[in-house]
Amino acid sequence: AQTVTQSQPEMSVQEAETVTLSCTYDTSENNYYLFWYKQPPSRQMILVIRQEAYKQQNATENRFSVNFQKAAKSFSLKISDSQLGDTAMYFCAVRPVAQKLVFGQGTRLTINP
Amino acid sequence: EAQVTQNPRYLITVTGKKLTVTCSQNMNHEYMSWYRQDPGLGLRQIYYSMNVEVTDKGDVPEGYKVSRKEKRNFPLILESPSPNQTSLYFCASSPDSINSPLHFGNGTRLTVT
């Protein structure tokens, strides 16, 4: 079975700062994919970024990047130059090939003006 | 527009009154799934479907039923709702069950009194 742990229930930073959300996971599979989803107050689930486990290069999407440490089973999300619109709940998730997507508990991120 | 459509968005009901939450996707996705979201627990899978007429239990299937008679529709049925099923529900779909990220509906907030 897969598990995902997000150890920071809440975080708060000032606008324009950089913030890192942590995520660790456990899976016995060798081939899997990792995702970060954002859930703003509108409660939509929005894909932020994804990482393929067999790729060593860390994924980036504009201001969002990940630090993927496969041996440590760690998948943190870095948000650079944070904006008020980044305020949301963030979920880390792992999906082994041909299996279900398993989510962490979520981190509530608040960006303060 | 490619989307996953869930209805209703909000629902308040009483214990024991059967209800159905509808889910439809227009992307010809094979894989569909239902999740419930509860504070501190993240999203947990209720049921999933790999294709038409193929459904299977997720992590928390008790008290729920699903059907997949057509590729686009995947309704969630609560035959006899109870207060512990008060939650935020998400339907999601993906082209396959291998590595694709999930596309989510906008959620259904269910309250059972």
XYZ file of N, CA and C in Angstrom, chain A residues 18-90:
219
model
N 9.631 33.075 -0.703
C 9.687 31.701 -1.204
C 9.265 30.758 -0.083
N 8.468 29.766 -0.429
C 7.983 28.818 0.581
C 8.136 27.402 0.044
N 8.466 26.493 0.947
C 8.625 25.079 0.570
C 7.682 24.219 1.389
N 6.894 23.423 0.689
C 5.962 22.497 1.330
C 6.564 21.094 1.253
N 6.578 20.415 2.365
C 7.233 19.101 2.383
C 6.238 17.967 2.175
N 6.755 16.872 1.647
C 5.949 15.685 1.387
C 6.871 14.480 1.381
N 6.516 13.470 2.127
C 7.216 12.189 2.038
C 6.200 11.120 1.701
N 6.664 10.070 1.066
C 5.744 9.025 0.633
C 6.409 7.674 0.814
N 5.595 6.666 0.737
C 6.117 5.316 0.823
C 5.407 4.453 -0.206
N 6.164 3.775 -1.010
C 5.625 2.828 -1.970
C 6.666 1.768 -2.246
N 6.198 0.569 -2.487
C 7.112 -0.524 -2.825
C 7.305 -0.628 -4.334
N 6.554 0.181 -5.075
C 6.665 0.151 -6.529
C 7.891 0.922 -6.983
N 8.415 0.534 -8.126
C 9.587 1.214 -8.661
C 9.204 2.272 -9.691
N 8.032 2.093 -10.276
C 7.589 2.984 -11.341
C 6.328 3.708 -10.873
N 6.437 5.011 -10.673
C 5.293 5.749 -10.158
C 5.424 7.211 -10.556
N 4.358 7.928 -10.280
C 4.302 9.347 -10.593
C 3.880 10.112 -9.353
N 4.378 11.329 -9.248
C 4.085 12.171 -8.097
C 3.448 13.465 -8.576
N 2.520 13.963 -7.786
C 1.769 15.148 -8.178
C 1.617 16.102 -6.991
N 1.510 17.374 -7.312
C 1.025 18.366 -6.353
C -0.241 18.986 -6.941
N -1.294 18.979 -6.104
C -2.544 19.611 -6.473
C -2.787 20.795 -5.547
N -3.431 21.815 -6.102
C -3.797 23.008 -5.353
C -5.311 23.075 -5.245
N -5.807 23.387 -4.041
C -7.243 23.552 -3.851
C -7.507 24.925 -3.244
N -7.846 25.914 -4.073
C -8.160 27.248 -3.547
C -9.502 27.240 -2.830
N -9.896 28.361 -2.236
C -11.186 28.408 -1.533
C -12.379 28.015 -2.405
N -12.254 28.145 -3.709
C -13.338 27.700 -4.608
C -13.505 26.183 -4.588
N -12.564 25.479 -3.953
C -12.482 24.025 -3.729
C -12.221 23.208 -4.994
N -11.952 23.887 -6.112
C -11.489 23.149 -7.296
C -10.171 22.456 -6.992
N -9.914 21.327 -7.596
C -8.634 20.640 -7.494
C -7.858 20.924 -8.778
N -6.737 21.603 -8.647
C -5.974 22.046 -9.811
C -4.591 21.415 -9.781
N -4.206 20.774 -10.865
C -2.876 20.178 -10.941
C -1.839 21.282 -11.026
N -0.862 21.233 -10.134
C 0.212 22.229 -10.111
C 1.423 21.724 -10.881
N 1.846 20.502 -10.577
C 3.075 19.990 -11.153
C 3.116 18.481 -10.994
N 3.818 17.794 -11.891
C 3.959 16.355 -11.744
C 5.392 15.936 -12.055
N 5.769 14.822 -11.463
C 7.134 14.309 -11.576
C 7.077 12.817 -11.849
N 7.843 12.378 -12.830
C 7.930 10.951 -13.097
C 9.117 10.392 -12.313
N 8.892 9.328 -11.591
C 9.910 8.827 -10.663
C 11.193 8.388 -11.357
N 11.099 7.983 -12.616
C 12.297 7.504 -13.293
C 13.138 8.646 -13.852
N 12.616 9.865 -13.756
C 13.368 11.032 -14.229
C 14.085 11.682 -13.049
N 15.365 11.865 -13.181
C 16.128 12.475 -12.101
C 15.954 13.992 -12.051
N 15.700 14.578 -13.205
C 15.575 16.035 -13.260
C 14.299 16.483 -12.565
N 14.420 17.490 -11.725
C 13.262 18.013 -11.016
C 12.349 18.801 -11.950
N 11.059 18.575 -11.821
C 10.083 19.281 -12.652
C 9.937 20.730 -12.204
N 9.680 21.605 -13.162
C 9.404 23.016 -12.864
C 8.247 23.477 -13.734
N 7.445 24.369 -13.167
C 6.337 25.002 -13.880
C 6.271 26.444 -13.413
N 6.924 27.312 -14.169
C 6.941 28.740 -13.826
C 7.494 28.940 -12.418
N 6.705 29.446 -11.491
C 7.201 29.729 -10.139
C 7.219 28.482 -9.244
N 6.731 27.376 -9.754
C 6.630 26.154 -8.960
C 7.708 25.167 -9.388
N 8.386 24.613 -8.420
C 9.388 23.590 -8.719
C 9.362 22.565 -7.598
N 9.900 21.397 -7.906
C 9.945 20.342 -6.899
C 11.382 19.967 -6.611
N 11.576 19.419 -5.412
C 12.847 18.813 -5.042
C 12.536 17.336 -4.798
N 12.853 16.514 -5.778
C 12.525 15.096 -5.743
C 13.758 14.315 -5.315
N 13.668 13.660 -4.190
C 14.753 12.834 -3.657
C 14.228 11.398 -3.578
N 14.495 10.624 -4.624
C 13.892 9.300 -4.721
C 14.323 8.370 -3.592
N 15.598 8.377 -3.267
C 16.089 7.473 -2.229
C 15.454 7.794 -0.876
N 15.249 9.060 -0.621
C 14.646 9.488 0.642
C 13.127 9.477 0.576
N 12.575 9.229 -0.603
C 11.127 9.253 -0.836
C 10.542 10.580 -0.356
N 11.132 11.630 -0.884
C 10.727 12.976 -0.527
C 10.395 13.753 -1.799
N 9.360 14.580 -1.725
C 8.870 15.287 -2.912
C 8.335 16.642 -2.466
N 9.216 17.596 -2.229
C 8.773 18.893 -1.721
C 8.465 19.851 -2.869
N 7.591 20.789 -2.586
C 7.160 21.799 -3.563
C 7.675 23.158 -3.132
N 8.374 23.832 -4.038
C 8.851 25.183 -3.759
C 8.071 26.175 -4.605
N 7.557 27.191 -3.923
C 6.850 28.268 -4.615
C 7.695 29.529 -4.472
N 8.153 30.037 -5.572
C 8.981 31.245 -5.571
C 8.114 32.477 -5.804
N 8.571 33.617 -5.251
C 7.848 34.866 -5.461
C 6.340 34.662 -5.216
N 6.004 34.199 -4.033
C 4.620 33.819 -3.745
C 3.656 34.995 -3.942
N 2.460 34.642 -4.402
C 1.424 35.638 -4.687
C 0.176 35.340 -3.860
N -0.663 36.362 -3.689
C -1.879 36.178 -2.891
C -2.734 35.041 -3.449
N -2.720 34.881 -4.763
C -3.510 33.826 -5.394
C -2.986 32.425 -5.138
N -1.824 32.329 -4.507
C -1.290 31.013 -4.153
C -1.912 30.488 -2.858
N -2.660 31.337 -2.171
C -3.348 30.895 -0.951
C -4.295 29.761 -1.285
N -4.078 28.612 -0.659
C -4.858 27.404 -0.995
C -4.429 26.267 -0.089
N -5.153 25.169 -0.191
C -4.728 23.897 0.386
C -3.932 23.184 -0.701
N -2.794 22.628 -0.333
C -1.952 21.910 -1.290
C -1.870 20.436 -0.888
